[in-house]
Structure formats: C-alpha cells, structure tokens
Tab-separated table of C-alpha atoms and ligand atoms in Angstrom:
chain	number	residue	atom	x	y	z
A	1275	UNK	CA	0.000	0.000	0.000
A	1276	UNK	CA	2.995	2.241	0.919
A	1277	UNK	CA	4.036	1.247	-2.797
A	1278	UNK	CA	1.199	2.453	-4.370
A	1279	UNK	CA	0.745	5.779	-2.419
A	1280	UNK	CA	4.265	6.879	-3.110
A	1281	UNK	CA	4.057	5.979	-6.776
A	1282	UNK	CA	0.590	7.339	-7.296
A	1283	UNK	CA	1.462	10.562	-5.519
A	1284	UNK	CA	5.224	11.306	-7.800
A	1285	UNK	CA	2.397	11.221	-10.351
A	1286	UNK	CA	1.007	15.168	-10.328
A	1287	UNK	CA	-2.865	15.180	-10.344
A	1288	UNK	CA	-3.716	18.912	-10.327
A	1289	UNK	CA	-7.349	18.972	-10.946
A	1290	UNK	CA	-6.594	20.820	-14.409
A	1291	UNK	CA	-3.287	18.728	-14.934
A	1292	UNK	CA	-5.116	16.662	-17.454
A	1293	UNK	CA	-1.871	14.585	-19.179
A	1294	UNK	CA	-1.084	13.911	-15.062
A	1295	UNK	CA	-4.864	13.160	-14.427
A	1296	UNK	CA	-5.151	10.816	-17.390
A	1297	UNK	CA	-1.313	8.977	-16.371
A	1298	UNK	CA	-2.938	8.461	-12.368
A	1299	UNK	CA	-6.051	6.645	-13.976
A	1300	UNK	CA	-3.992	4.571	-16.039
A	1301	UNK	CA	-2.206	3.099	-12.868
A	1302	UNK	CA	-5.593	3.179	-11.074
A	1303	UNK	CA	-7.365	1.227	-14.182
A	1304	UNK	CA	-4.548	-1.631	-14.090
A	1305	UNK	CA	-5.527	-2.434	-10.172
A	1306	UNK	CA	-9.040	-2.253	-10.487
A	1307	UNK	CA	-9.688	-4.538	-13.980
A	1308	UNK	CA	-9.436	-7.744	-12.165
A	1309	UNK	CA	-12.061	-6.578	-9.225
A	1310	UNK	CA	-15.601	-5.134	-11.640
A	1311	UNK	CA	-16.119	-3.774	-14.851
A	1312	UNK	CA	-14.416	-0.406	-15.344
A	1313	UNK	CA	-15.701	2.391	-17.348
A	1314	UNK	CA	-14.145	5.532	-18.346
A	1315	UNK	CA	-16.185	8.580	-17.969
A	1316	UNK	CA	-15.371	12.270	-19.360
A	1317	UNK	CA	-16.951	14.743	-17.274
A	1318	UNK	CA	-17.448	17.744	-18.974
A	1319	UNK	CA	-16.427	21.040	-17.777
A	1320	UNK	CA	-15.778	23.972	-15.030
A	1321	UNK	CA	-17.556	26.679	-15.666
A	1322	UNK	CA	-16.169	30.204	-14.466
A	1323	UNK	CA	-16.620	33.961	-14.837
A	1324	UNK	CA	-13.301	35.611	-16.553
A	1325	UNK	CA	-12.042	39.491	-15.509
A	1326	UNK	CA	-14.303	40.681	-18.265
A	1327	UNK	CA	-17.744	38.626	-16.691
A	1328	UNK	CA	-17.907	36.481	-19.564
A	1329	UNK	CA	-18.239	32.649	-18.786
A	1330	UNK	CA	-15.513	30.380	-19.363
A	1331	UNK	CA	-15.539	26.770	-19.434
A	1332	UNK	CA	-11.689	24.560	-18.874
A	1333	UNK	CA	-11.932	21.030	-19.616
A	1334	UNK	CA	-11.440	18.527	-16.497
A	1335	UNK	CA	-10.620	14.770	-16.762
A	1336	UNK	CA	-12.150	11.646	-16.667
A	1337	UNK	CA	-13.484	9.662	-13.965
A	1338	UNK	CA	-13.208	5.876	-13.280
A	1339	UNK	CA	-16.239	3.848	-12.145
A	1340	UNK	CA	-16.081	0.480	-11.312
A	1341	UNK	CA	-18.828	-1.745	-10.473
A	1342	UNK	CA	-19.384	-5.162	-9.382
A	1343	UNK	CA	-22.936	-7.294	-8.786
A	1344	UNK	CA	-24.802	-4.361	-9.951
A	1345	UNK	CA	-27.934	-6.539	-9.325
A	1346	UNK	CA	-27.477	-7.357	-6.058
A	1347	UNK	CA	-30.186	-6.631	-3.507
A	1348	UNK	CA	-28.124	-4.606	-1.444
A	1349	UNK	CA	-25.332	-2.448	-2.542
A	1350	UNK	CA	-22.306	0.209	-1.260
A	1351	UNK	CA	-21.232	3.081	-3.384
A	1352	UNK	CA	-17.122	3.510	-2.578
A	1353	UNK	CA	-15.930	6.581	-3.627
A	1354	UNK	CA	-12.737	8.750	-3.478
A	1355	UNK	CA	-10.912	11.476	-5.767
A	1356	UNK	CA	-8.150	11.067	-8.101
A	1357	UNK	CA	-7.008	15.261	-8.065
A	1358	UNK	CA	-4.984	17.372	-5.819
A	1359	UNK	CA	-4.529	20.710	-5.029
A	1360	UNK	CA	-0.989	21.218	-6.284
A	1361	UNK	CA	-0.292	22.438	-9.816
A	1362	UNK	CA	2.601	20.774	-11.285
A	1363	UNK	CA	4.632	24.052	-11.246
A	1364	UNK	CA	4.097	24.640	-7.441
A	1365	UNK	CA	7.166	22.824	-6.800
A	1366	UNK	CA	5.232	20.279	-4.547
A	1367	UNK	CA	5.794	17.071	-7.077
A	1368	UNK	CA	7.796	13.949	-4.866
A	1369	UNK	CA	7.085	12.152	-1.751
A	1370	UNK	CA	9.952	12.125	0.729
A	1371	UNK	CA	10.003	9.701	3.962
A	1372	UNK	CA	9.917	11.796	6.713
A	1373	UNK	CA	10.533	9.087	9.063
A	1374	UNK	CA	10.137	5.260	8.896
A	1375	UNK	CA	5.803	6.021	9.718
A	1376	UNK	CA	5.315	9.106	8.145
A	1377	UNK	CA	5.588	10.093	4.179
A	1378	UNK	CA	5.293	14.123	3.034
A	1379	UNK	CA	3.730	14.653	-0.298
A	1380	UNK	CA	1.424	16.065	-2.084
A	1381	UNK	CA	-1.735	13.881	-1.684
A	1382	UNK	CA	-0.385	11.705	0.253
A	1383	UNK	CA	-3.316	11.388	2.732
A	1384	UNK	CA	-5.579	13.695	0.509
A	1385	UNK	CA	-6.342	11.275	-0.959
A	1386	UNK	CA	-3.903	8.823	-2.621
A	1387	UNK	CA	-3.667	6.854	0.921
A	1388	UNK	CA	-7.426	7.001	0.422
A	1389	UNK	CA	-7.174	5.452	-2.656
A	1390	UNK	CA	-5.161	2.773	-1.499
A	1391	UNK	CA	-7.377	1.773	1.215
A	1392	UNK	CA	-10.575	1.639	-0.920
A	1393	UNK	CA	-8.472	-0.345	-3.299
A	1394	UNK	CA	-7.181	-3.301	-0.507
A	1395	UNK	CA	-10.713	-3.261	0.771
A	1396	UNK	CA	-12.404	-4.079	-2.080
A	1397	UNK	CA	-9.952	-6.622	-2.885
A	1398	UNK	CA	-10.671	-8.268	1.218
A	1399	UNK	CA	-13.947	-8.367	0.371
A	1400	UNK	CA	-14.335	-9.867	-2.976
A	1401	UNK	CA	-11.571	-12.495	-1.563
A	1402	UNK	CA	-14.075	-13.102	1.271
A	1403	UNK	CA	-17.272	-15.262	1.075
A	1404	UNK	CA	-19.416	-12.654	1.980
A	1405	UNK	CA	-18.658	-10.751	-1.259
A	1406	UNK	CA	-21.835	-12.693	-3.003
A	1407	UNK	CA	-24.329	-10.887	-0.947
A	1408	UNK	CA	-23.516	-7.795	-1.752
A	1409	UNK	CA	-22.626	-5.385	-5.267
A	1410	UNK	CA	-20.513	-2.439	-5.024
A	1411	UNK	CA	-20.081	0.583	-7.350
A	1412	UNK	CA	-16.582	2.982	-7.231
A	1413	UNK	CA	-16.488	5.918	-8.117
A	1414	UNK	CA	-13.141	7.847	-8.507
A	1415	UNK	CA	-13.633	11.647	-9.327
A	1416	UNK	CA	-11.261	14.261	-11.508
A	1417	UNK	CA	-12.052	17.159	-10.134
A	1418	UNK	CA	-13.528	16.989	-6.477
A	1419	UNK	CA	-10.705	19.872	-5.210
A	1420	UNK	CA	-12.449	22.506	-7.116
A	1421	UNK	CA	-15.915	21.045	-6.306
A	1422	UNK	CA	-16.750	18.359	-8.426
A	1423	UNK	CA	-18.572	20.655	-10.791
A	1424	UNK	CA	-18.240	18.263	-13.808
A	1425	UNK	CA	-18.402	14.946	-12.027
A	1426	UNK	CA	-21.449	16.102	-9.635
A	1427	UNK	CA	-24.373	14.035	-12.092
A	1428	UNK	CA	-22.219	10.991	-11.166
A	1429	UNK	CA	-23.251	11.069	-7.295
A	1430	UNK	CA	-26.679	11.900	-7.875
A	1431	UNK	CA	-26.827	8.584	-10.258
A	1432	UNK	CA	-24.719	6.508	-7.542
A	1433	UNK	CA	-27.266	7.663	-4.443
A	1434	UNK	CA	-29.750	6.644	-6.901
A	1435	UNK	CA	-28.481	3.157	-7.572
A	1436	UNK	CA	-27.399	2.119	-3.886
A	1437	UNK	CA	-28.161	1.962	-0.185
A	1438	UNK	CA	-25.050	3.033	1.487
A	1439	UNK	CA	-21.824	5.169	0.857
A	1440	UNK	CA	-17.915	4.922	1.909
A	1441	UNK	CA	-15.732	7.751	1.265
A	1442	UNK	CA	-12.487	7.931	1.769
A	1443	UNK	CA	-11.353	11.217	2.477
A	1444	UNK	CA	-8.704	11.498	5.457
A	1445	UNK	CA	-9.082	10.899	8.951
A	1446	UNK	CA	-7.733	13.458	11.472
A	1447	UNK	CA	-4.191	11.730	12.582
A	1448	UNK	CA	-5.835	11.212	16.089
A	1449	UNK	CA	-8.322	9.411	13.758
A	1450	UNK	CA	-11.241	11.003	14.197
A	1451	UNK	CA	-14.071	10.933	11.989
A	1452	UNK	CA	-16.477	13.636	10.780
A	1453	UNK	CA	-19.771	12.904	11.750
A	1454	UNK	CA	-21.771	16.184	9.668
A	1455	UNK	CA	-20.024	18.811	7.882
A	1456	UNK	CA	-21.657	22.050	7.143
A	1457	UNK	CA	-22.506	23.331	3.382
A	1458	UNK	CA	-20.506	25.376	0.925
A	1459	UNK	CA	-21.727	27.723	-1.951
A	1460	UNK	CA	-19.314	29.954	-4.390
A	1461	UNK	CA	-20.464	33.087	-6.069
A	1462	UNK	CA	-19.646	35.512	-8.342
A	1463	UNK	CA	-21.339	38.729	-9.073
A	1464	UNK	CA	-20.903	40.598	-12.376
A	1465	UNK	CA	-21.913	44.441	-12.534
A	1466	UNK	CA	-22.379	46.062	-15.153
A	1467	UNK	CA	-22.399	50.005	-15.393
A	1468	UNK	CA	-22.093	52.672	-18.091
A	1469	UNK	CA	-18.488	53.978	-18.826
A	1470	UNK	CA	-18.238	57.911	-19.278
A	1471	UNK	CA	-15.336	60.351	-18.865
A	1472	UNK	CA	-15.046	61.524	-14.889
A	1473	UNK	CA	-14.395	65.005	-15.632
A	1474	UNK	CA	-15.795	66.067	-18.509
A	1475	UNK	CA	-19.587	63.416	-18.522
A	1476	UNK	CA	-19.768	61.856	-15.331
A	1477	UNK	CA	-23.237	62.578	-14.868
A	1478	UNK	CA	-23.754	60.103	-18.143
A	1479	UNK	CA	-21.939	57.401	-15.913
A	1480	UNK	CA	-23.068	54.875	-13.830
A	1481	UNK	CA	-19.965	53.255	-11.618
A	1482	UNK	CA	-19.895	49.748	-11.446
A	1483	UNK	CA	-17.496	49.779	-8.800
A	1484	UNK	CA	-19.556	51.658	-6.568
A	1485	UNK	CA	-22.838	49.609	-6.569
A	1486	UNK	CA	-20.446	46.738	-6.156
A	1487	UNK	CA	-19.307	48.214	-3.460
A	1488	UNK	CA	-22.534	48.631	-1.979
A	1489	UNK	CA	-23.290	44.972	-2.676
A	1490	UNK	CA	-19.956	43.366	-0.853
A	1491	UNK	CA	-20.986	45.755	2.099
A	1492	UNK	CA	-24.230	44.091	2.176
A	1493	UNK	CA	-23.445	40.649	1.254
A	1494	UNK	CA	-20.894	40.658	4.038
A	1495	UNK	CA	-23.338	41.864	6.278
A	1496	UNK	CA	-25.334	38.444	6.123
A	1497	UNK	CA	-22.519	36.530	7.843
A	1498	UNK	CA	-23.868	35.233	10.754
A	1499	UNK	CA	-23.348	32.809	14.178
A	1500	UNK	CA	-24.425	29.421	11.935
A	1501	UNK	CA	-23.164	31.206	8.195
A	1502	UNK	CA	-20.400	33.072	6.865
A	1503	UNK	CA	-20.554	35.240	3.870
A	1504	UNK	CA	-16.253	35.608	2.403
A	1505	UNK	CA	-15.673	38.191	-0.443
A	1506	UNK	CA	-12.402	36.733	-1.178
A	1507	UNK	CA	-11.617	38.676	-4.754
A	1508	UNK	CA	-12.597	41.769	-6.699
A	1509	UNK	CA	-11.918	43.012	-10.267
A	1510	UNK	CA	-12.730	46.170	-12.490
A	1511	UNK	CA	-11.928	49.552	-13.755
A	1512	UNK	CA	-9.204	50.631	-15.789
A	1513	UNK	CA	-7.960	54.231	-15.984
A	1514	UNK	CA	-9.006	56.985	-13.193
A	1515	UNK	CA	-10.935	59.650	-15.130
A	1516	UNK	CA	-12.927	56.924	-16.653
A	1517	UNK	CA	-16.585	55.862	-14.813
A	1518	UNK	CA	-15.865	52.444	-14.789
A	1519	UNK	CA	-18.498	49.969	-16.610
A	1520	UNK	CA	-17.450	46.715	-15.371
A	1521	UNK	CA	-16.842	45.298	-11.531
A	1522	UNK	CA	-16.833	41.497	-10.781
A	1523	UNK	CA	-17.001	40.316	-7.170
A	1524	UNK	CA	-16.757	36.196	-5.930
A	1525	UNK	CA	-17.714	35.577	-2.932
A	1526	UNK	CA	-17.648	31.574	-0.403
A	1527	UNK	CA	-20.821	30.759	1.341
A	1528	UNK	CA	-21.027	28.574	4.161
A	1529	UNK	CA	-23.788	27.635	6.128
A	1530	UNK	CA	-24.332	25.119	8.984
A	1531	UNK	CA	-27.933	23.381	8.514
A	1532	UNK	CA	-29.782	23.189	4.969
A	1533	UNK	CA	-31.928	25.804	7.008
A	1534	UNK	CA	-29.369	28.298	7.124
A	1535	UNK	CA	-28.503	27.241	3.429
A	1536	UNK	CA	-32.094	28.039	1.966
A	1537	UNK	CA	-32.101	31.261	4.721
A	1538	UNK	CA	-28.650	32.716	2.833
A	1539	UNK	CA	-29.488	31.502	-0.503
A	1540	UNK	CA	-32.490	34.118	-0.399
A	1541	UNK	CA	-31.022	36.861	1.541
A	1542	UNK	CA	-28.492	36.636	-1.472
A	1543	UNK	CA	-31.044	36.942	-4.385
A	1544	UNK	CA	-32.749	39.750	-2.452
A	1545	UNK	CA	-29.378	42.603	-2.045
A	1546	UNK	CA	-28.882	41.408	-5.891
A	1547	UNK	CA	-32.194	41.359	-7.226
A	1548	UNK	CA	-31.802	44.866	-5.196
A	1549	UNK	CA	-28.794	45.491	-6.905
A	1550	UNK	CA	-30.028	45.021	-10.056
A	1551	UNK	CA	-32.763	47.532	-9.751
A	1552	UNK	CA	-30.696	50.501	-9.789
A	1553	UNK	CA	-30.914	53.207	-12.362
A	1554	UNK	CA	-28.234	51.972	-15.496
A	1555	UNK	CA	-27.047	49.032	-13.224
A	1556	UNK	CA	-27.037	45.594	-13.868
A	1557	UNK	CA	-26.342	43.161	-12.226
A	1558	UNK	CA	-25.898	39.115	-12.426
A	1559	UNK	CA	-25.303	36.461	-9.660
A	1560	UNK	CA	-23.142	33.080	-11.228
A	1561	UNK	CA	-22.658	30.048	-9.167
A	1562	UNK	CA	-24.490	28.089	-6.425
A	1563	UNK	CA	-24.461	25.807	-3.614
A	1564	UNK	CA	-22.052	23.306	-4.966
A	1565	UNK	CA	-22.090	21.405	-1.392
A	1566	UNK	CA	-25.046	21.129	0.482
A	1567	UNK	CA	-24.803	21.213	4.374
A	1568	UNK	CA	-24.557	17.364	5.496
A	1569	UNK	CA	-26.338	17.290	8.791
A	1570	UNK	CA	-26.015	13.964	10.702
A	1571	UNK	CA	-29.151	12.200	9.948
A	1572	UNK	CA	-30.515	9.122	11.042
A	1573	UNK	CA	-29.299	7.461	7.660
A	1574	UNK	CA	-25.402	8.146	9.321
A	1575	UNK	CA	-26.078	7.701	12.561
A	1576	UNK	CA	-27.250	3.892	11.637
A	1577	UNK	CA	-23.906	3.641	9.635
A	1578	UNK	CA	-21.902	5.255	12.287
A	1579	UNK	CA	-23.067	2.764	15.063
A	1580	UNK	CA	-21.736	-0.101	12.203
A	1581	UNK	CA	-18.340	1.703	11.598
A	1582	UNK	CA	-17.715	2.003	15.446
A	1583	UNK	CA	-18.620	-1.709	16.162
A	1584	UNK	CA	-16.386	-2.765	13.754
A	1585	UNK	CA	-13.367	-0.449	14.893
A	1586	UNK	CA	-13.933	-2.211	18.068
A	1587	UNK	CA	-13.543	-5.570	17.011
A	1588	UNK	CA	-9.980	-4.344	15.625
A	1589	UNK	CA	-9.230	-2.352	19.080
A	1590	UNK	CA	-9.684	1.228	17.616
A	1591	UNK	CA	-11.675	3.727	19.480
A	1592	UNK	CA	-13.313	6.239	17.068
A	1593	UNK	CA	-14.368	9.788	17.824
A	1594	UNK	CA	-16.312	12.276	15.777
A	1595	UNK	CA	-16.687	15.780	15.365
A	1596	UNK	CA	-17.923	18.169	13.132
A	1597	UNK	CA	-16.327	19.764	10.258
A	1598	UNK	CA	-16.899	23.184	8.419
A	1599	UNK	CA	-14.969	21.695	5.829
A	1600	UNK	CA	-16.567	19.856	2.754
A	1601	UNK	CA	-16.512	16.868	0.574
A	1602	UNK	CA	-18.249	14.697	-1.974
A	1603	UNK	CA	-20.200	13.387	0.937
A	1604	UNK	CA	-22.352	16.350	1.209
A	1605	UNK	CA	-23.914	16.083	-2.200
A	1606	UNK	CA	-24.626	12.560	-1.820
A	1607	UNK	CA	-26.176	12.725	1.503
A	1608	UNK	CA	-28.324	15.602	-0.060
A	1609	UNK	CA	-29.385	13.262	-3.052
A	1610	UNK	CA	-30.273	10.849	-0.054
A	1611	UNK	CA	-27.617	8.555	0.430
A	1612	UNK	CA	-26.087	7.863	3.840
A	1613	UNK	CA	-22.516	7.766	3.540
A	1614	UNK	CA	-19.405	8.702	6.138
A	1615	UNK	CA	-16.298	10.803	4.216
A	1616	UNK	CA	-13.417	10.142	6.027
A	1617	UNK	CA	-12.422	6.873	6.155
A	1618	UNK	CA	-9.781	7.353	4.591
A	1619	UNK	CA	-5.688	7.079	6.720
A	1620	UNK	CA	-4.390	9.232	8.954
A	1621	UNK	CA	-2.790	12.337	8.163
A	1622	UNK	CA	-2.592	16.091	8.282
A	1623	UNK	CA	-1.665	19.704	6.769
A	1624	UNK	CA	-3.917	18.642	3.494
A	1625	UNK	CA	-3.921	21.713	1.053
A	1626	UNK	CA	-0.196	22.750	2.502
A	1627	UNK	CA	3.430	21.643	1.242
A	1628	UNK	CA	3.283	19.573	4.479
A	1629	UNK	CA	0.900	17.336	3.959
A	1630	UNK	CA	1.696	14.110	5.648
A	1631	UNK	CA	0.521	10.485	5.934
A	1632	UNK	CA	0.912	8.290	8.784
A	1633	UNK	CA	2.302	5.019	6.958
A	1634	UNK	CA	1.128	2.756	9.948
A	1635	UNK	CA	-2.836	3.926	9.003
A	1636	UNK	CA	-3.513	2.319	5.914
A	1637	UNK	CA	-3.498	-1.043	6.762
A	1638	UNK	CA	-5.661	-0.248	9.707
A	1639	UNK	CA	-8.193	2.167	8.019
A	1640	UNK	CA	-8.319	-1.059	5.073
A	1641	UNK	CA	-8.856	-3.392	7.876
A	1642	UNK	CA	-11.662	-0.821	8.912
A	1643	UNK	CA	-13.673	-0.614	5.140
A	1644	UNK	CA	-12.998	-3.992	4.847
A	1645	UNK	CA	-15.133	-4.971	8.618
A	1646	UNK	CA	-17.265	-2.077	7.571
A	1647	UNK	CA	-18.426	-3.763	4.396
A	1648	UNK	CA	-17.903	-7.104	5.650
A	1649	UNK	CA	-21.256	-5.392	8.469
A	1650	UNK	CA	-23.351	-4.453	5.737
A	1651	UNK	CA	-23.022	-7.723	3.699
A	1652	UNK	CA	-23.870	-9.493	6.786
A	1653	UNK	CA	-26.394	-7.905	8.517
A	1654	UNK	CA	-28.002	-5.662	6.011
A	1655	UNK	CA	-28.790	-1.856	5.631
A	1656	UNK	CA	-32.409	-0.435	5.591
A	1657	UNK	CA	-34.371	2.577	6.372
A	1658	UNK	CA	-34.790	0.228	10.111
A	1659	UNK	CA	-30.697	-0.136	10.639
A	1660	UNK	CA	-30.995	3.936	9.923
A	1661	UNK	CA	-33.272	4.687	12.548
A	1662	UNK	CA	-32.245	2.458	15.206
A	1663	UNK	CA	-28.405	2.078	14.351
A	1664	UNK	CA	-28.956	-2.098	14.614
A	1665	UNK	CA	-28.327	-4.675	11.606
A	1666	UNK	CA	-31.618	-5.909	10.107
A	1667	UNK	CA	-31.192	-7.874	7.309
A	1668	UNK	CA	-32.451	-6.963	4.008
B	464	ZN	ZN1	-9.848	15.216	-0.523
C-alpha cells in the first residue's frame, strides 16, 4: 500500500493537470480490472466567470467507475478522488520519507492513501465469502478539489443506484471521523455600469465599482453565528478619469444546517435582485451551492453505530466531530444517500506543502472498510438499521 501511495502521488494530479490526471487513472485502471467492470467517464467542464464577466468553461478529466454485482439486492457506493490541489509548477511534485511512519507529499493522505485503502478493501472483500451478498459501485472523481462541478451528475446517479456510501477522504491523525459537515456555496457577481469620462460626462456614468461596493458591504453583512458570507476577490476599472463599466465580485458561502442554506441563498437573491434595480445598473449572480450542508441524519447515525462496532472488534476507538470543511459526501447525503467521508488514513496539513501520511494507518483504516463492508453484507442496511443504528437484514 505504501508502494502504491508513493508511486501514485510522484504522479502530479492537479485537478486541471489533465496529461497527469489521465497517467494516475492509467495506474488506477490496471488495479481495479481484475475486481468489476471499469468504465471511463469524461466529465465535462468547469464553468467560471473571466475578468471581463464572460463565462468560461476549462476542460477537467475523466473519472473511473467500477462496479461489481450491480444486481445485487443490497449495494455500497465507494468513492474517493483522483485530483490534488498542487499544480505541477508549485514545486510540490515527490514524496519524501519523513521518518520510517510518516511520508510528506502532495496527496499523500488527501487522498492517494485514500485510494489505497478503498483499493485493498475491495480486494478483502471480494476475496471473502461474503462478497456474493452484496454489489458495489466505485467511483473515482477528476475534479472533487475545485468542487466536483463536472463529475457532480455521477453522485446523484450513484445515491440513486445504492443503499449506502464509503468515502475515503482522510481521517484526522488522532483518527477522528467527521460525523456532519456544514454546506458550501461559491459566487460571483458581475456588474455592469455605463463607462463615461469623470471630468468632462460623469453625470452620463453609472460606476460599477460603486454599486459593487454597496453589494460586498451588504453581502458581508449576512454573515452570521451558523453562516459566513467571504468576499475573497474583486476586479474592475481601468484608468481613473474613466466611470468604470465593469466590476466582478466572488464571494464563499457557508452555512451550517440546509436551514441556514435556503435562509442565505435568499437573503443573497434579495441585495442582488436589489442590486439590479438601480438606475443603469445591472447586475448578475453566477454560481451556487455546490455542497449542500450534510447534517447527521438518522441514515449516518445507523452507519456510524456499524463503523464504530467494527473499529472495536480491531481495538480502535473512534471519535467524531464536526467539520466546516466539505466533501463529496455532502452532495450525496443531499441526493439521499447515507454515507461517512473520512475513512480514509491518517494524516494532516492537506492543502499545505506539508501534507503528511501516517504510513502505519492504511493497513488499519483497510482493515476498517474492509469490517465495515464485511457489516453491511452481513447484517443488512435499511431505512430500520438507519433509525435504530442495529443490523436488520435486508
Ligand atoms: Zn480530498
């Protein structure tokens, strides 16, 4: 497993590093042909606003889905991303040993570990007699570090097609889990004014930057105890004595509960729609709410009782605690599938040049999915293990 993470991550995986993207999935395609069928699937593209408010779209890669006894009464959706955070020119491109248990690299623990322990597993369990009771589907993801904007149809189609969801996202290195994660939303907000020369016309001007001014103040002003409104860039304007006609604003929305989401969301189309009414103003809002909040439903509390019986029978105590931070889990918990995100290995400083993997974790965290699944193909997963956190069987 140690192999694998250190050769996947000398392999750069930048979400828009397609040629590095399309390398990774070869290796990934060679370990997973002898475990399901495996199907290559593009994934379209990111869209974004450019400095002159026009939409752009960038290519992303292609994911991998894998799937095994797709008619089986009962089965898990495993899922983890192939992308990093670190573009090839960063500087951040080789895994060094930092001692004989820890590795530094990029991805190492976010989330090529992750992969590994999905992979080993999978490969437990269809080695295992209990693999004929249950089918699985994989799913791993291009482009989950900018959001998963092209692969997002593909979790909506998994929650559809199965009962119960792994992710493998890391584990704090105390190994914590995250039990609900709160929601995130990106924005951006083109205005458009009327250019005219400052000294000489001004009165025939209407200035952008002002009314976009106006509109961070107020956006800003909805951040609140259970949401938080960031204006993290702003663009426009050119020369001084010109009225400028162009100002773009994006902004980072996140909200605890999918009551605060739906409470921000309109607050937000009011101060534009607001916005918008001004005399020679216009303006348009661009983006969404990419990651609905994941609250900790009954659906996860039935699958957390599983995951912490089985950690037991290995000797592993497991805590949980929330996490502001998001992850393909939220989306499929919102299209109604229970799943827990983080069992992937230990590790830390994700997103940072020291981003570290505790060697020692993957063969424990595979030892986990592998009891976790071995649960489910046992004992079953219904709407009645949701509820009351037992085992019925299906
Ligand atoms: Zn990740």
């Amino acid at each position: 497993m140690r192999g694998l993470v250190e050769r996947w991550s000398n392999i750069n995986s930048y979400s828009h590093n397609l040629a590095g993207l399309a390398e990774l999935s070869h290796l990934l395609k060679t370990e997973w042909k002898p475990l399901g069928d495996v199907e290559e699937i593009p994934v379209g593209f990111q869209e974004s606003i450019d400095s002159r408010g026009s939409v752009q779209r960038r290519p992303l890669g292609r994911a991998l889905r894998i799937r095994q006894r797709s008619d089986a009464p009962l089965r898990a959706f495993l899922c983890i991303h192939m992308d990093t955070v670190y573009p090839p020119e960063d500087g951040f491109t080789a895994v060094t040993e930092v001692d004989a248990n820890k590795l530094r690299g990029p991805g190492v623990s976010d989330a090529k570990g992750g992969l590994a322990v999905m992979l080993v597993a999978v490969e437990a369990m269809e080695r295992s007699s209990w693999a004929k009771k249950i089918g699985w589907e994989v799913l791993i993801n291009p482009d989950e570090e900018i959001g998963s904007p092209g692969s997002a149809p593909l979790f909506d189609e998994a929650a559809a097609g199965n009962h119960v969801g792994l992710l493998f996202e890391p584990t704090l290195p105390d190994g914590s889990l995250v039990s609900e994660r709160g929601g995130s939303g990106s924005y951006a907000v083109v205005v458009h004014g009327r250019s005219a020369h400052a000294g000489r016309d001004p009165h025939l001007g209407r200035n952008a930057i002002h009314a976009m001014a106006k509109t961070v103040v107020r956006l800003s002003e909805l951040t609140s105890d259970s949401v938080t409104i960031n204006v993290g860039n702003v663009q426009g304007g050119g020369p001084v004595n010109v009225v400028p006609d162009l100002a773009i604003c994006r902004f980072n929305v996140r909200a605890r509960t999918p009551a605060d989401q739906k409470h921000v969301q309109e607050a937000i189309s009011q101060v534009i729609h607001e916005a918008d009414g001004q005399d020679g103003i216009h303006v348009e809002l661009h983006g969404g709410f990419h990651r609905p909040p994941k609250p900790l439903d009954d659906g996860a509390r039935g699958l957390q009782k599983i995951i912490e019986h089985a950690a037991h029978e290995l000797g592993l105590s497991v805590a949980w605690r929330y996490s502001g931070g998001v992850s393909d889990g939220n989306q499929l918990a919102a299209a109604g599938l229970p799943n827990i995100d983080s069992l992937g290995p230990r590790g830390g400083n994700i997103h940072s040049h020291e981003e570290f993997l505790l060697v020692d974790s993957l063969t424990e965290r595979a030892k986990l999915a592998y009891m976790v699944l071995q649960s489910i193909a046992e004992k079953g997963f219904t709407t009645e293990t949701r509820r009351h956190g037992g085992a019925i069987e299906v």
